[in-house]
Every structure is written in C-alpha cells, then in structure tokens.
Tab-separated table of N, CA and C in Angstrom:
chain	number	residue	atom	x	y	z
A	1	ARG	N	20.038	62.356	98.018
A	1	ARG	CA	19.851	63.135	96.829
A	1	ARG	C	18.586	62.652	96.121
A	2	ILE	N	17.578	63.489	96.201
A	2	ILE	CA	16.282	63.132	95.607
A	2	ILE	C	15.807	64.246	94.685
A	3	HIS	N	14.864	63.892	93.820
A	3	HIS	CA	14.180	64.890	93.008
A	3	HIS	C	12.713	64.478	92.929
A	4	THR	N	11.843	65.429	93.128
A	4	THR	CA	10.404	65.179	93.045
A	4	THR	C	9.839	65.967	91.873
A	5	PHE	N	9.223	65.263	90.959
A	5	PHE	CA	8.556	65.912	89.829
A	5	PHE	C	7.170	66.365	90.273
A	6	ASN	N	6.570	67.280	89.527
A	6	ASN	CA	5.181	67.631	89.837
A	6	ASN	C	4.257	66.707	89.051
A	7	CYS	N	2.968	66.808	89.295
A	7	CYS	CA	2.017	65.862	88.707
A	7	CYS	C	1.834	66.038	87.196
A	8	PHE	N	2.339	67.119	86.627
A	8	PHE	CA	2.218	67.310	85.181
A	8	PHE	C	3.308	66.570	84.402
A	9	PHE	N	4.396	66.188	85.081
A	9	PHE	CA	5.506	65.518	84.409
A	9	PHE	C	5.060	64.221	83.746
A	10	TYR	N	4.347	63.368	84.471
A	10	TYR	CA	3.939	62.072	83.926
A	10	TYR	C	3.022	62.237	82.720
A	11	LYS	N	2.104	63.197	82.792
A	11	LYS	CA	1.207	63.440	81.654
A	11	LYS	C	2.007	63.803	80.411
A	12	ARG	N	3.031	64.639	80.576
A	12	ARG	CA	3.888	65.023	79.452
A	12	ARG	C	4.751	63.860	78.987
A	13	LEU	N	5.182	63.041	79.922
A	13	LEU	CA	6.036	61.912	79.588
A	13	LEU	C	5.316	60.915	78.681
A	14	ILE	N	4.046	60.670	78.941
A	14	ILE	CA	3.297	59.700	78.131
A	14	ILE	C	2.589	60.350	76.943
A	15	SER	N	2.632	61.654	76.854
A	15	SER	CA	1.974	62.378	75.775
A	15	SER	C	2.717	62.194	74.453
A	16	LYS	N	1.966	62.079	73.385
A	16	LYS	CA	2.577	61.992	72.056
A	16	LYS	C	3.180	63.328	71.637
A	17	LYS	N	2.756	64.393	72.280
A	17	LYS	CA	3.288	65.721	71.965
A	17	LYS	C	4.664	65.933	72.577
A	18	GLY	N	5.010	65.162	73.600
A	18	GLY	CA	6.305	65.321	74.265
A	18	GLY	C	6.288	66.486	75.230
A	19	GLY	N	7.458	66.999	75.525
A	19	GLY	CA	7.571	68.142	76.416
A	19	GLY	C	8.066	67.809	77.802
A	20	ALA	N	8.331	66.524	78.080
A	20	ALA	CA	8.791	66.146	79.419
A	20	ALA	C	10.194	66.670	79.698
A	21	GLU	N	10.959	66.916	78.652
A	21	GLU	CA	12.340	67.364	78.864
A	21	GLU	C	12.426	68.710	79.574
A	22	ARG	N	11.395	69.515	79.467
A	22	ARG	CA	11.448	70.811	80.163
A	22	ARG	C	11.381	70.642	81.681
A	23	PHE	N	10.855	69.509	82.135
A	23	PHE	CA	10.789	69.245	83.573
A	23	PHE	C	12.143	68.817	84.136
A	24	THR	N	13.043	68.390	83.269
A	24	THR	CA	14.362	67.957	83.729
A	24	THR	C	15.447	68.978	83.399
A	25	ARG	N	15.061	70.083	82.817
A	25	ARG	CA	16.029	71.134	82.507
A	25	ARG	C	16.668	71.646	83.801
A	26	GLY	N	17.966	71.624	83.836
A	26	GLY	CA	18.662	72.101	85.021
A	26	GLY	C	18.805	71.068	86.124
A	27	VAL	N	18.310	69.843	85.889
A	27	VAL	CA	18.402	68.783	86.892
A	27	VAL	C	19.010	67.552	86.231
A	28	ASP	N	20.110	67.073	86.764
A	28	ASP	CA	20.697	65.837	86.261
A	28	ASP	C	20.081	64.680	87.036
A	29	VAL	N	19.030	64.101	86.486
A	29	VAL	CA	18.292	63.053	87.198
A	29	VAL	C	19.130	61.790	87.387
A	30	PHE	N	20.174	61.618	86.581
A	30	PHE	CA	20.991	60.417	86.683
A	30	PHE	C	21.973	60.461	87.852
A	31	THR	N	22.102	61.604	88.509
A	31	THR	CA	22.952	61.697	89.702
A	31	THR	C	22.135	61.563	90.984
A	32	LYS	N	20.839	61.415	90.855
A	32	LYS	CA	19.954	61.312	92.025
A	32	LYS	C	19.864	59.868	92.508
A	33	ASP	N	19.586	59.710	93.793
A	33	ASP	CA	19.361	58.382	94.367
A	33	ASP	C	17.905	57.954	94.205
A	34	LEU	N	16.993	58.923	94.292
A	34	LEU	CA	15.559	58.641	94.200
A	34	LEU	C	14.875	59.694	93.334
A	35	LEU	N	13.966	59.245	92.486
A	35	LEU	CA	13.093	60.144	91.738
A	35	LEU	C	11.660	59.806	92.125
A	36	PHE	N	10.894	60.810	92.520
A	36	PHE	CA	9.488	60.615	92.871
A	36	PHE	C	8.622	61.194	91.759
A	37	VAL	N	7.688	60.365	91.263
A	37	VAL	CA	6.820	60.775	90.160
A	37	VAL	C	5.362	60.593	90.586
A	38	PRO	N	4.660	61.670	90.949
A	38	PRO	CA	3.231	61.540	91.259
A	38	PRO	C	2.437	61.337	89.968
A	39	ILE	N	1.482	60.425	90.015
A	39	ILE	CA	0.696	60.067	88.829
A	39	ILE	C	-0.781	60.132	89.201
A	40	ASN	N	-1.562	60.844	88.389
A	40	ASN	CA	-3.010	60.907	88.580
A	40	ASN	C	-3.668	60.411	87.306
A	41	GLU	N	-4.379	59.296	87.415
A	41	GLU	CA	-5.115	58.739	86.281
A	41	GLU	C	-6.527	58.408	86.739
A	42	ALA	N	-7.491	58.934	86.033
A	42	ALA	CA	-8.903	58.659	86.323
A	42	ALA	C	-9.239	58.924	87.793
A	43	LEU	N	-8.799	60.064	88.301
A	43	LEU	CA	-9.050	60.492	89.678
A	43	LEU	C	-8.459	59.545	90.722
A	44	HIS	N	-7.444	58.782	90.337
A	44	HIS	CA	-6.763	57.878	91.265
A	44	HIS	C	-5.287	58.246	91.288
A	45	TRP	N	-4.728	58.385	92.477
A	45	TRP	CA	-3.329	58.786	92.634
A	45	TRP	C	-2.419	57.595	92.855
A	46	TYR	N	-1.253	57.655	92.222
A	46	TYR	CA	-0.180	56.685	92.399
A	46	TYR	C	1.092	57.466	92.675
A	47	LEU	N	2.072	56.786	93.220
A	47	LEU	CA	3.388	57.380	93.365
A	47	LEU	C	4.401	56.420	92.763
A	48	GLY	N	5.130	56.894	91.764
A	48	GLY	CA	6.213	56.117	91.178
A	48	GLY	C	7.521	56.549	91.816
A	49	VAL	N	8.347	55.572	92.165
A	49	VAL	CA	9.652	55.849	92.747
A	49	VAL	C	10.693	55.103	91.924
A	50	ILE	N	11.664	55.833	91.430
A	50	ILE	CA	12.754	55.237	90.658
A	50	ILE	C	13.998	55.315	91.532
A	51	VAL	N	14.566	54.158	91.828
A	51	VAL	CA	15.722	54.055	92.709
A	51	VAL	C	16.980	53.907	91.865
A	52	ASN	N	17.953	54.765	92.105
A	52	ASN	CA	19.236	54.761	91.404
A	52	ASN	C	19.094	54.829	89.879
A	53	PRO	N	18.476	55.882	89.352
A	53	PRO	CA	18.292	55.982	87.905
A	53	PRO	C	19.600	56.021	87.131
A	54	GLY	N	20.689	56.450	87.746
A	54	GLY	CA	21.977	56.516	87.072
A	54	GLY	C	22.547	55.158	86.717
A	55	ASN	N	22.066	54.111	87.357
A	55	ASN	CA	22.551	52.775	87.035
A	55	ASN	C	22.223	52.375	85.603
A	56	SER	N	21.239	52.990	85.004
A	56	SER	CA	20.895	52.656	83.624
A	56	SER	C	21.989	53.094	82.660
A	57	LEU	N	22.821	54.033	83.070
A	57	LEU	CA	23.906	54.506	82.217
A	57	LEU	C	25.187	53.702	82.406
A	58	ASN	N	25.341	53.094	83.563
A	58	ASN	CA	26.609	52.472	83.921
A	58	ASN	C	26.709	50.991	83.626
A	59	SER	N	25.592	50.310	83.473
A	59	SER	CA	25.662	48.867	83.320
A	59	SER	C	24.478	48.351	82.523
A	60	LYS	N	24.721	47.277	81.805
A	60	LYS	CA	23.635	46.635	81.055
A	60	LYS	C	23.153	45.382	81.773
A	61	GLU	N	23.685	45.119	82.953
A	61	GLU	CA	23.267	43.956	83.718
A	61	GLU	C	21.976	44.254	84.465
A	62	VAL	N	21.065	43.301	84.440
A	62	VAL	CA	19.761	43.481	85.071
A	62	VAL	C	19.902	43.697	86.576
A	63	GLU	N	20.883	43.047	87.204
A	63	GLU	CA	21.040	43.155	88.652
A	63	GLU	C	21.333	44.580	89.099
A	64	SER	N	21.983	45.371	88.243
A	64	SER	CA	22.335	46.734	88.650
A	64	SER	C	21.449	47.783	87.978
A	65	ALA	N	20.400	47.341	87.324
A	65	ALA	CA	19.477	48.276	86.678
A	65	ALA	C	18.687	49.051	87.732
A	66	PRO	N	18.199	50.233	87.387
A	66	PRO	CA	17.374	50.990	88.344
A	66	PRO	C	16.138	50.180	88.735
A	67	GLU	N	15.670	50.385	89.939
A	67	GLU	CA	14.444	49.739	90.394
A	67	GLU	C	13.316	50.751	90.314
A	68	ILE	N	12.148	50.280	89.906
A	68	ILE	CA	10.986	51.154	89.776
A	68	ILE	C	9.856	50.562	90.609
A	69	PHE	N	9.318	51.370	91.507
A	69	PHE	CA	8.202	50.956	92.351
A	69	PHE	C	7.016	51.874	92.081
A	70	VAL	N	5.820	51.299	92.100
A	70	VAL	CA	4.595	52.081	91.939
A	70	VAL	C	3.655	51.706	93.080
A	71	SER	N	3.117	52.728	93.749
A	71	SER	CA	2.224	52.481	94.873
A	71	SER	C	0.990	53.366	94.771
A	72	ASP	N	-0.146	52.772	95.083
A	72	ASP	CA	-1.364	53.571	95.200
A	72	ASP	C	-1.851	53.565	96.643
A	73	GLY	N	-1.008	53.104	97.546
A	73	GLY	CA	-1.375	53.056	98.957
A	73	GLY	C	-2.068	51.771	99.337
A	74	GLU	N	-2.460	50.982	98.351
A	74	GLU	CA	-3.141	49.718	98.621
A	74	GLU	C	-2.349	48.546	98.061
A	75	ASP	N	-2.119	48.561	96.761
A	75	ASP	CA	-1.399	47.480	96.093
A	75	ASP	C	-0.080	48.030	95.564
A	76	ASP	N	1.012	47.695	96.222
A	76	ASP	CA	2.321	48.157	95.790
A	76	ASP	C	2.884	47.174	94.771
A	77	GLU	N	3.650	47.700	93.839
A	77	GLU	CA	4.175	46.863	92.769
A	77	GLU	C	5.586	47.305	92.427
A	78	GLU	N	6.457	46.324	92.225
A	78	GLU	CA	7.800	46.612	91.735
A	78	GLU	C	7.840	46.225	90.267
A	79	ILE	N	8.355	47.105	89.441
A	79	ILE	CA	8.467	46.825	88.021
A	79	ILE	C	9.896	46.375	87.765
A	80	LYS	N	10.041	45.110	87.339
A	80	LYS	CA	11.363	44.545	87.094
A	80	LYS	C	11.789	44.812	85.660
A	81	PRO	N	13.071	45.171	85.451
A	81	PRO	CA	13.556	45.354	84.076
A	81	PRO	C	13.593	44.025	83.341
A	82	LYS	N	13.450	44.091	82.026
A	82	LYS	CA	13.460	42.862	81.210
A	82	LYS	C	14.834	42.599	80.663
C-alpha cells in the first residue's frame, strides 16, 4: 500500500500559504506503508520516502515512529525522529 505525491505537494507543504491538504483529500495517508514525495529545489531532484506514517498516530515511542529517508541518488540520508 503506497501513495505517490506529485512534485507540487512538497512546495505546498513548505509554503506559508498552505494548501497541502488538498493533495491528501480522499487519501488516508496514515493507512499507507510507504509515501513517496518528489522534491525539486534549485533544479536538483530528491526523493523523500516515509515508511509507516501511521505509526505516528499509534505510539509516542521513538522506536516505532515513522522512518523518513531522503535520496538524491548520490548521498542518501535517514532522518531520525527526536
């Protein structure tokens, strides 16, 4: 169970104007196993992958928190929850 956002989602997500919620209308992202978020910044592409986003609703323990990975094809990075 996956969901792939389009490249405009991230721009709306970080925008002060908001509007990212329209990209999730009709999709329960918390029931998905993987969320793919394409990111384009300064003519450079990244791919964000959120693994088990629903875990953020079920537990406050760091061990069961969703995992977030970001890759540009060269330097991959895992973002650990605090």
